[in-house]
mmCIF file of C-alpha atoms in Angstrom:
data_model
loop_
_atom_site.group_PDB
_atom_site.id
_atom_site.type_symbol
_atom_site.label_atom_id
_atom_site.label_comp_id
_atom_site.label_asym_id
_atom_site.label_seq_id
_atom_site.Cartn_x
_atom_site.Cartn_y
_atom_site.Cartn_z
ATOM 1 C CA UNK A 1 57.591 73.314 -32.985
ATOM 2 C CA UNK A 2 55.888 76.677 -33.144
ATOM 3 C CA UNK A 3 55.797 76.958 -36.812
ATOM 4 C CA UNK A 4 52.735 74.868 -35.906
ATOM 5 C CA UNK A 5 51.046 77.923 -34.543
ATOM 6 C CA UNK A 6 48.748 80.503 -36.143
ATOM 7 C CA UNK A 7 48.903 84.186 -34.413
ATOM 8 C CA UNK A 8 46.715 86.874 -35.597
ATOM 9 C CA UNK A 9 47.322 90.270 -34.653
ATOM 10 C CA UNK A 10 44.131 92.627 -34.203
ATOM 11 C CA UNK A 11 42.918 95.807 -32.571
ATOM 12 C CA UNK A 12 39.720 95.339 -30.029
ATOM 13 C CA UNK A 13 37.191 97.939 -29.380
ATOM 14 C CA UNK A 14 36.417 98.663 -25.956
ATOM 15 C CA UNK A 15 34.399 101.151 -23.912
ATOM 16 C CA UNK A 16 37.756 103.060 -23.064
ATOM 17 C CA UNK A 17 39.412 102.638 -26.830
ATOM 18 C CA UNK A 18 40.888 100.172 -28.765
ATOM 19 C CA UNK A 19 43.530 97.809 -27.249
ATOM 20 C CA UNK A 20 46.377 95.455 -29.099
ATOM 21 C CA UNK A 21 45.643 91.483 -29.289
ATOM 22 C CA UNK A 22 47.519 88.988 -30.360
ATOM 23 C CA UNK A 23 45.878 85.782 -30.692
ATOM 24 C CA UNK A 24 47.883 82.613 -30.696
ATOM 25 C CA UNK A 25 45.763 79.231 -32.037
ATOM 26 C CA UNK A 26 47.778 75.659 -32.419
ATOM 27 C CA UNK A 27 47.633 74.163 -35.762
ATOM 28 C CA UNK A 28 46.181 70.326 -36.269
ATOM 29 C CA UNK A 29 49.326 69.406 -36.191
ATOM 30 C CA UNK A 30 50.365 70.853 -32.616
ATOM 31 C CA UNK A 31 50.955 67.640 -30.322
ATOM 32 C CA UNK A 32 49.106 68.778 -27.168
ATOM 33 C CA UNK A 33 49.430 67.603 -23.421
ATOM 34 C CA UNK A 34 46.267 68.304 -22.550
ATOM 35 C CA UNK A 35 43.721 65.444 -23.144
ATOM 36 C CA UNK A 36 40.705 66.921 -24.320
ATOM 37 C CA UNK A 37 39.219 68.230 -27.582
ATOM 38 C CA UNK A 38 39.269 71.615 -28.583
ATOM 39 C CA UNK A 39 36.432 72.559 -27.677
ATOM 40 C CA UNK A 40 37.388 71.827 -24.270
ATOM 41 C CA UNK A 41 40.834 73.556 -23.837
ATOM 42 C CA UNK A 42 41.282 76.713 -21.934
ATOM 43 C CA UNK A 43 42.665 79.686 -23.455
ATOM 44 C CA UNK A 44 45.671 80.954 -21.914
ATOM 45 C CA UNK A 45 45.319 85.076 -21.158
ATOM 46 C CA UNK A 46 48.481 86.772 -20.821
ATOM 47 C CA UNK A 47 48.909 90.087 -18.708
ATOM 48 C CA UNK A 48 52.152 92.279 -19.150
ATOM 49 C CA UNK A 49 54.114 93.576 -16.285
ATOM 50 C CA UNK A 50 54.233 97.499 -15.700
ATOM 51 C CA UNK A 51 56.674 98.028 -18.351
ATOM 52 C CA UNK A 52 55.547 95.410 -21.231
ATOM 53 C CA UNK A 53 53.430 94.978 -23.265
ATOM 54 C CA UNK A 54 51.722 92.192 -25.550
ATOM 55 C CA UNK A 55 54.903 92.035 -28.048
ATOM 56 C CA UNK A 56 57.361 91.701 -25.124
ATOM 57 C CA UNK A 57 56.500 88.426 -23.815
ATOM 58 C CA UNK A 58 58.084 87.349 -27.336
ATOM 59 C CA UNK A 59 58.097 83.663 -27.776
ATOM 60 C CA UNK A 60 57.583 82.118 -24.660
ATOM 61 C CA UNK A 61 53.311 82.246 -24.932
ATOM 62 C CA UNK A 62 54.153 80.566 -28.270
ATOM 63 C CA UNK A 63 56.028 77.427 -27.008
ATOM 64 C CA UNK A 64 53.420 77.150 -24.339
ATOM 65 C CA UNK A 65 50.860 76.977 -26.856
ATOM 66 C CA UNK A 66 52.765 74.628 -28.910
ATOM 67 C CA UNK A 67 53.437 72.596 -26.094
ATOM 68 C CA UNK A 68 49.736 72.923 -24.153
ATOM 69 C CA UNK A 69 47.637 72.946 -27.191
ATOM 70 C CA UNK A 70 45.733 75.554 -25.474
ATOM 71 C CA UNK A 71 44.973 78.998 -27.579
ATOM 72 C CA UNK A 72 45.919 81.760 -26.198
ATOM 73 C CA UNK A 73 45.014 85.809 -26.130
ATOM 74 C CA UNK A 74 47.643 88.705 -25.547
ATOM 75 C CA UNK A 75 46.297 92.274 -24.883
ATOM 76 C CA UNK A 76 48.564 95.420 -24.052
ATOM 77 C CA UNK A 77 46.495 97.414 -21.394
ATOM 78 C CA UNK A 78 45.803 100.938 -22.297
ATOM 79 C CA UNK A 79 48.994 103.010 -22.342
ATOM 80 C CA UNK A 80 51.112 100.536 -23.617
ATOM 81 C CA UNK A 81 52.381 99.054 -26.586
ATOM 82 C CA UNK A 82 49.928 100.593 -29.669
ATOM 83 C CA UNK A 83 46.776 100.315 -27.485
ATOM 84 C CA UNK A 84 44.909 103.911 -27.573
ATOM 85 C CA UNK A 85 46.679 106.088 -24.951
ATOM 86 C CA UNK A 86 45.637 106.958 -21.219
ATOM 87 C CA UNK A 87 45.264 110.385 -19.106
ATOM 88 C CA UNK A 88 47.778 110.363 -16.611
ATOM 89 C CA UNK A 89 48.200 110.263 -13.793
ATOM 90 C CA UNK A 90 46.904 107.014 -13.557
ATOM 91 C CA UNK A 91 44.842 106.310 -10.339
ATOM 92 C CA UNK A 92 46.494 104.944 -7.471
ATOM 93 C CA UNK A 93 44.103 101.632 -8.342
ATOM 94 C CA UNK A 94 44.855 101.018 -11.390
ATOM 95 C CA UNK A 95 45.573 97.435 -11.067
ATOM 96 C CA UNK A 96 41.303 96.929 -9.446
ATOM 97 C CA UNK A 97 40.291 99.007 -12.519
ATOM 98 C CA UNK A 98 42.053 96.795 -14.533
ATOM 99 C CA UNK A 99 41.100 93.884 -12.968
ATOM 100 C CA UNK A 100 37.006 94.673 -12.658
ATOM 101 C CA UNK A 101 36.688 96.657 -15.521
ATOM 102 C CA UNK A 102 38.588 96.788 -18.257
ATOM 103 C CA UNK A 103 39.561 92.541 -18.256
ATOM 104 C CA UNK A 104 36.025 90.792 -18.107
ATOM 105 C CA UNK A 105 35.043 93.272 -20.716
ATOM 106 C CA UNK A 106 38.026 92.419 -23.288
ATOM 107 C CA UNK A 107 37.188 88.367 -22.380
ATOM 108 C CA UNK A 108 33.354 88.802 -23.046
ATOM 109 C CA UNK A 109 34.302 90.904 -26.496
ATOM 110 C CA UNK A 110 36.747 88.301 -27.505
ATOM 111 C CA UNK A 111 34.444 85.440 -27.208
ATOM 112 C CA UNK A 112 36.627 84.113 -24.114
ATOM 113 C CA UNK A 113 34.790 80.646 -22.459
ATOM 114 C CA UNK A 114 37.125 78.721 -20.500
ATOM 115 C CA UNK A 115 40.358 80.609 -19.408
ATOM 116 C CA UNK A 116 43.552 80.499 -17.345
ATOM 117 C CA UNK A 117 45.194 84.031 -16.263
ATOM 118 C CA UNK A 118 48.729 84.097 -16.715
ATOM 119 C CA UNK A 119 50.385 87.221 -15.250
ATOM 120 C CA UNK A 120 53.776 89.005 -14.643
ATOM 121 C CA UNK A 121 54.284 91.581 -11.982
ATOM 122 C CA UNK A 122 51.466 93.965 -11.969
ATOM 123 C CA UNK A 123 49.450 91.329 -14.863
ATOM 124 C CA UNK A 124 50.096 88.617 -12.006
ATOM 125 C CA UNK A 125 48.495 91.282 -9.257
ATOM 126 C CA UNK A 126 46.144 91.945 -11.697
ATOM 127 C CA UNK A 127 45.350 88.238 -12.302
ATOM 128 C CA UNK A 128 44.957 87.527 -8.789
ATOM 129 C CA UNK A 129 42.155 90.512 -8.149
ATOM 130 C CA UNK A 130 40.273 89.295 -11.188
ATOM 131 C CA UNK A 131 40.342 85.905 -9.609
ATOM 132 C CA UNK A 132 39.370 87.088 -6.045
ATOM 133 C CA UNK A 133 36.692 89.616 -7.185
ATOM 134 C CA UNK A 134 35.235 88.882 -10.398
ATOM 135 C CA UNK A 135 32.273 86.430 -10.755
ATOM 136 C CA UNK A 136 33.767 84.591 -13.468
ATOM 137 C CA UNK A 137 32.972 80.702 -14.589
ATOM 138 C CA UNK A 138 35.137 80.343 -16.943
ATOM 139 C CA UNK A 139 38.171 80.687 -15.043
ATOM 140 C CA UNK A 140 40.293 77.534 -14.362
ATOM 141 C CA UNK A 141 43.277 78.871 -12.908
ATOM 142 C CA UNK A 142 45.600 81.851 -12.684
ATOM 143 C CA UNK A 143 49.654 81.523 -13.092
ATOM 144 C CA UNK A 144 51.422 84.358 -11.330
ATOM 145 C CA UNK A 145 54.777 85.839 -11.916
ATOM 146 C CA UNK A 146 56.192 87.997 -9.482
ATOM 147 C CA UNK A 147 53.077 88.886 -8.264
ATOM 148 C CA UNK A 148 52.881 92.375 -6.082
ATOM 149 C CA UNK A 149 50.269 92.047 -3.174
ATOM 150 C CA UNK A 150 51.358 94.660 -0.569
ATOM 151 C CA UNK A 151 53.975 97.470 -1.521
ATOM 152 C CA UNK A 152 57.469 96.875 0.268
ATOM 153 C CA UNK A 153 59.955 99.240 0.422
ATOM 154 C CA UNK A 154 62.491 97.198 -1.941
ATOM 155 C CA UNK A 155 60.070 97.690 -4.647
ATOM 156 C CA UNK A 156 59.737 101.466 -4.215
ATOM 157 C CA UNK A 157 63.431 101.634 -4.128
ATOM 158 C CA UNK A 158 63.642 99.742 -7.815
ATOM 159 C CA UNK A 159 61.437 101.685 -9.256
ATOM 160 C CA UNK A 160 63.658 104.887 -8.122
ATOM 161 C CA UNK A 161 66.364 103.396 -9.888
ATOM 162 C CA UNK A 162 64.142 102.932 -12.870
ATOM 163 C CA UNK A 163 62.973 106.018 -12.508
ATOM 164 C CA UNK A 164 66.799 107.263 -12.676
ATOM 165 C CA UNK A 165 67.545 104.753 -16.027
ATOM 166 C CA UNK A 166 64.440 106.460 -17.704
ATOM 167 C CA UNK A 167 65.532 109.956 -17.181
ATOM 168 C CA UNK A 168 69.269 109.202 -18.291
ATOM 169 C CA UNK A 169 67.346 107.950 -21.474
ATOM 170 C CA UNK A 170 68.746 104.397 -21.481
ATOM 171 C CA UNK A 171 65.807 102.857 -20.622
ATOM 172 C CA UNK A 172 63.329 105.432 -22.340
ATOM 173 C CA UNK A 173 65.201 103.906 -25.648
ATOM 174 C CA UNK A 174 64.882 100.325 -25.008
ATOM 175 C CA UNK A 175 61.001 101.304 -24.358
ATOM 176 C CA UNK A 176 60.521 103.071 -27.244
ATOM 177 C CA UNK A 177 60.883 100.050 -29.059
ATOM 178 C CA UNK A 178 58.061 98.350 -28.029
ATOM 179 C CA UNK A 179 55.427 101.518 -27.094
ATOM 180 C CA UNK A 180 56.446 103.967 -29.868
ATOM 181 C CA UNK A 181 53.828 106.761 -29.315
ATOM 182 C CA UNK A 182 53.067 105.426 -25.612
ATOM 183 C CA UNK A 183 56.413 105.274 -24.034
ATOM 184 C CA UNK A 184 56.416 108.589 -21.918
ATOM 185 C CA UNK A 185 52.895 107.296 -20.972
ATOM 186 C CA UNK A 186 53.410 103.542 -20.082
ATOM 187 C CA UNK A 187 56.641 104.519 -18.070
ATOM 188 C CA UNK A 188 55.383 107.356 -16.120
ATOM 189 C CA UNK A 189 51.889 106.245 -15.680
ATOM 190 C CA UNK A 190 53.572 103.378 -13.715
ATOM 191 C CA UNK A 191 56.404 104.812 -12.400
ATOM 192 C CA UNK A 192 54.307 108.138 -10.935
ATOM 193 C CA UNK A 193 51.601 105.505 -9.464
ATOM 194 C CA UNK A 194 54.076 103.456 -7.639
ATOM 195 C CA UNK A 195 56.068 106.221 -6.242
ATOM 196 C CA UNK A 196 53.119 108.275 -4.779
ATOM 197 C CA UNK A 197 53.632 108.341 -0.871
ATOM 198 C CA UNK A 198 49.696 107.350 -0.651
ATOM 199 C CA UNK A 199 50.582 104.031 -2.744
ATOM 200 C CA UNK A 200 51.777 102.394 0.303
ATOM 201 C CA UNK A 201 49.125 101.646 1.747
ATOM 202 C CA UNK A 202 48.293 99.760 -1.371
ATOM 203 C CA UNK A 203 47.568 96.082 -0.232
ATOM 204 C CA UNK A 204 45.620 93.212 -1.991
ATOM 205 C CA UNK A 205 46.089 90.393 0.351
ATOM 206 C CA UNK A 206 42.310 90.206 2.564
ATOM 207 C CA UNK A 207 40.861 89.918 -1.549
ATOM 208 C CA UNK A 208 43.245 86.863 -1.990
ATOM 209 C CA UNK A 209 41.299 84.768 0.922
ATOM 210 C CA UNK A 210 38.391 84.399 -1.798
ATOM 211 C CA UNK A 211 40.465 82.611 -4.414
ATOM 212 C CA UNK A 212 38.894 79.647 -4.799
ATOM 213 C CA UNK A 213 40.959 78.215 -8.345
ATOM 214 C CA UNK A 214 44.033 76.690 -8.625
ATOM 215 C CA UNK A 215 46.634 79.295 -8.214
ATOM 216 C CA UNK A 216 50.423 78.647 -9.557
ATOM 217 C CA UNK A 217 52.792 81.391 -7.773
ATOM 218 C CA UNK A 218 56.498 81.688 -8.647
ATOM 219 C CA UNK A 219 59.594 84.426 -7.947
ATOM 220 C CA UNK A 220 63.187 84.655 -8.571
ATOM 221 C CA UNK A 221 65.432 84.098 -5.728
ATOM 222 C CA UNK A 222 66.763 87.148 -6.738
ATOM 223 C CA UNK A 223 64.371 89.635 -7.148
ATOM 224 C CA UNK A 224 65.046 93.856 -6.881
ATOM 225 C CA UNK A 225 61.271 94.315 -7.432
ATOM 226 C CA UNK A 226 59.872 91.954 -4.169
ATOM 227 C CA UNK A 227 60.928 89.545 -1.467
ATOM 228 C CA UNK A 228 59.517 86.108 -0.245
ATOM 229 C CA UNK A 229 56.857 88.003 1.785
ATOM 230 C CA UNK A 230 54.816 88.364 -1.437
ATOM 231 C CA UNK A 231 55.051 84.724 -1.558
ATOM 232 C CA UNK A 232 54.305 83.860 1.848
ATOM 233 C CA UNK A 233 51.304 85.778 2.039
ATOM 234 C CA UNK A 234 50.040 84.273 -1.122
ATOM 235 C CA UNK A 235 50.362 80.921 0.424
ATOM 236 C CA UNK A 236 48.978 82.560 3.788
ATOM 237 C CA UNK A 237 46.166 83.420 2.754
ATOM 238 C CA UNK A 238 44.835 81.118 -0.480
ATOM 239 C CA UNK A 239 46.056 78.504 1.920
ATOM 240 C CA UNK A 240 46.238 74.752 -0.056
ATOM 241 C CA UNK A 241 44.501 75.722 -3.255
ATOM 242 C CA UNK A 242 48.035 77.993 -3.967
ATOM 243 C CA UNK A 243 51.526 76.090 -5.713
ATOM 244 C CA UNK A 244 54.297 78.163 -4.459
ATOM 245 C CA UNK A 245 57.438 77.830 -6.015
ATOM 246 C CA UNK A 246 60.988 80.133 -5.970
ATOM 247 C CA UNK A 247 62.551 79.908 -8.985
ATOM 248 C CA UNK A 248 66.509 79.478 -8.505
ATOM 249 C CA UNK A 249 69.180 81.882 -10.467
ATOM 250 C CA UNK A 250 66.231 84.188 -11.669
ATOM 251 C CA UNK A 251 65.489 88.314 -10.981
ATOM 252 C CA UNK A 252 61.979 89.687 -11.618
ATOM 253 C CA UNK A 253 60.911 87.833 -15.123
ATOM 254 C CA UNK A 254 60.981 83.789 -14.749
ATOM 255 C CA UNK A 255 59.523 83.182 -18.123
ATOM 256 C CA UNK A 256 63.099 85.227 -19.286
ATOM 257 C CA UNK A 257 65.419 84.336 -16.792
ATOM 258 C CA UNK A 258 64.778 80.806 -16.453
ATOM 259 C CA UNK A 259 62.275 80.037 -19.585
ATOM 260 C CA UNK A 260 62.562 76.325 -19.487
ATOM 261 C CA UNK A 261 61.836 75.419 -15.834
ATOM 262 C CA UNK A 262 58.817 77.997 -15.965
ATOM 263 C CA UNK A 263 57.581 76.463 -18.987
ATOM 264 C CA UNK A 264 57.751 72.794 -17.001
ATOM 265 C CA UNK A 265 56.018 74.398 -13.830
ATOM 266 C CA UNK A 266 53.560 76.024 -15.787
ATOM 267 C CA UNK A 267 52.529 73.264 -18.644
ATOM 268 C CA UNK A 268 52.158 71.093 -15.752
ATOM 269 C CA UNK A 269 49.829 73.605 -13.926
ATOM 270 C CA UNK A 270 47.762 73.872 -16.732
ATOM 271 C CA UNK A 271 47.064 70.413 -17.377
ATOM 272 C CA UNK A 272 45.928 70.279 -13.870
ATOM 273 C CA UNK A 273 43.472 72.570 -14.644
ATOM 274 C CA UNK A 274 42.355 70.764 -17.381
ATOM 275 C CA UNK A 275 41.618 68.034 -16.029
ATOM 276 C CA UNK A 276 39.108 69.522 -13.811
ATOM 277 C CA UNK A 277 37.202 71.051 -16.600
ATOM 278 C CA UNK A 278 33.819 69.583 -16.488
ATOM 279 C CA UNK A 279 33.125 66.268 -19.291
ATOM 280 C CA UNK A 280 30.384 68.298 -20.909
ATOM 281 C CA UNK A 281 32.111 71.064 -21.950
ATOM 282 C CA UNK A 282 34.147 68.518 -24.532
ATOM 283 C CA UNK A 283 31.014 68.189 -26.796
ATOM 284 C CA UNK A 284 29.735 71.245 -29.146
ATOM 285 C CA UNK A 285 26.373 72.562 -28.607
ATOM 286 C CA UNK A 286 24.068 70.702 -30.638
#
């Protein structure tokens, strides 16, 4: 099945440097679930967690694609993977910067229309501020993983323990393969934001009242990195237009831990979305 799918791998240009794209693009052959023309389906934007980058989601955007017929566009965020490098420390709102700055700017370069956010851990906070705070048409839906909207003490307390795994150099070597150059910078650019005392007041949840797109929330039962609070404020406050759903037998990475279910949940969600897409987007400017 995904040996019906084209990926490109590029470097954008952006006001703040160059970041890492993959672009994933179904072949004619790709059975989609989605019943529109090309034109007309969304592409599917995929935002690391604090640690990944666009290379670690590894095949799961692929068999969504394959399965959705949707394109879709991964992007490491500065720091990470072998996007240009950032000054550290990184401010202690990163994730807003992210969100208002540096994301509608890498959509509008890459020629984005239509679009659903799909986001893991800080992509999935990141996802949700875009979708709260950004002016943006083209958006159809956001799909978040894990999603942080308030800081809880649990979290701080994993990230200590990451912190701990990083210095040992366990985890410094499993990171290496994936940022290379970037690795000191990705880890502690997160790690040092997180665990700054002033980072607890660090709270997202009055922006998430002016979601106004379908939003598809999920978390392992067994998460070290947040509770069901993040959850039930998500559903507090974006009220009916938010899917909440805890994934069983799954830590902080669904798509990993429990990859077929999460693929179910979120082809589903997406052709959802795509059926609300207006008619006249389905026919090419003439």
């Amino acid at each position: 099945m995904t040996n019906d799918i084209v990926a490109a791998r590029d470097m954008l240009a952006l006001r703040g440097g160059r970041v890492e794209t993959i672009r994933l693009a179904p072949s004619r052959r790709t059975t989609s679930r989605v019943p529109s023309t090309e034109v007309r389906a969304p592409t599917l934007i995929f935002l690391h967690e604090g640690l990944g980058s666009a290379g670690l989601w590894r095949d799961f955007p692929t068999r969504l694609v394959a399965r959705t017929g949707c394109p879709a566009l991964l992007y490491s965020r500065f720091g990470y993977g072998a996007s240009d490098p950032v000054q550290l420390p990184r401010p202690l709102d990163y994730m807003q910067r992210e969100a208002l700055d540096a994301l509608p700017e890498l959509l509008e370069r890459a020629g984005i229309g239509d679009h659903i956010l799909i986001g893991h851990s800080d992509g999935a906070s990141i996802a949700l501020i875009y979708a709260a705070l950004v002016a943006a048409p083209g958006l159809r839906g956001v799909v978040s993983e894990a999603a942080h909207v308030f800081c809880e003490p649990v979290t701080v307390a994993a990230i200590e323990r990451a912190q701990a795994d990083f210095r040992s150099g366990r985890l410094r070597d499993a990171l290496a393969r994936h940022h290379g150059a970037n690795t000191d910078v990705a880890f502690n650019g997160w790690c040092d934001a997180w665990l700054d005392p002033g980072f607890r007041a660090w709270d997202i949840r009055p922006d998430l009242e002016s979601i106004h797109v379908p939003v598809l929330a999920l978390q392992g039962d067994d998460d070290p990195y947040g509770t069901a609070l993040q959850l039930d404020a998500i559903r507090q406050r974006i009220g009916s237009g938010a899917q909440i759903r805890v994934v069983e037998r799954c830590g902080h990475a669904p798509h990993r831990d429990q990859a077929a279910v999460v693929a179910d949940a979120i082809a589903a969600f997406i052709e959802r979305c795509c059926d609300d897409i207006p008619e006249t987007r389905d026919s090419p400017a003439k």
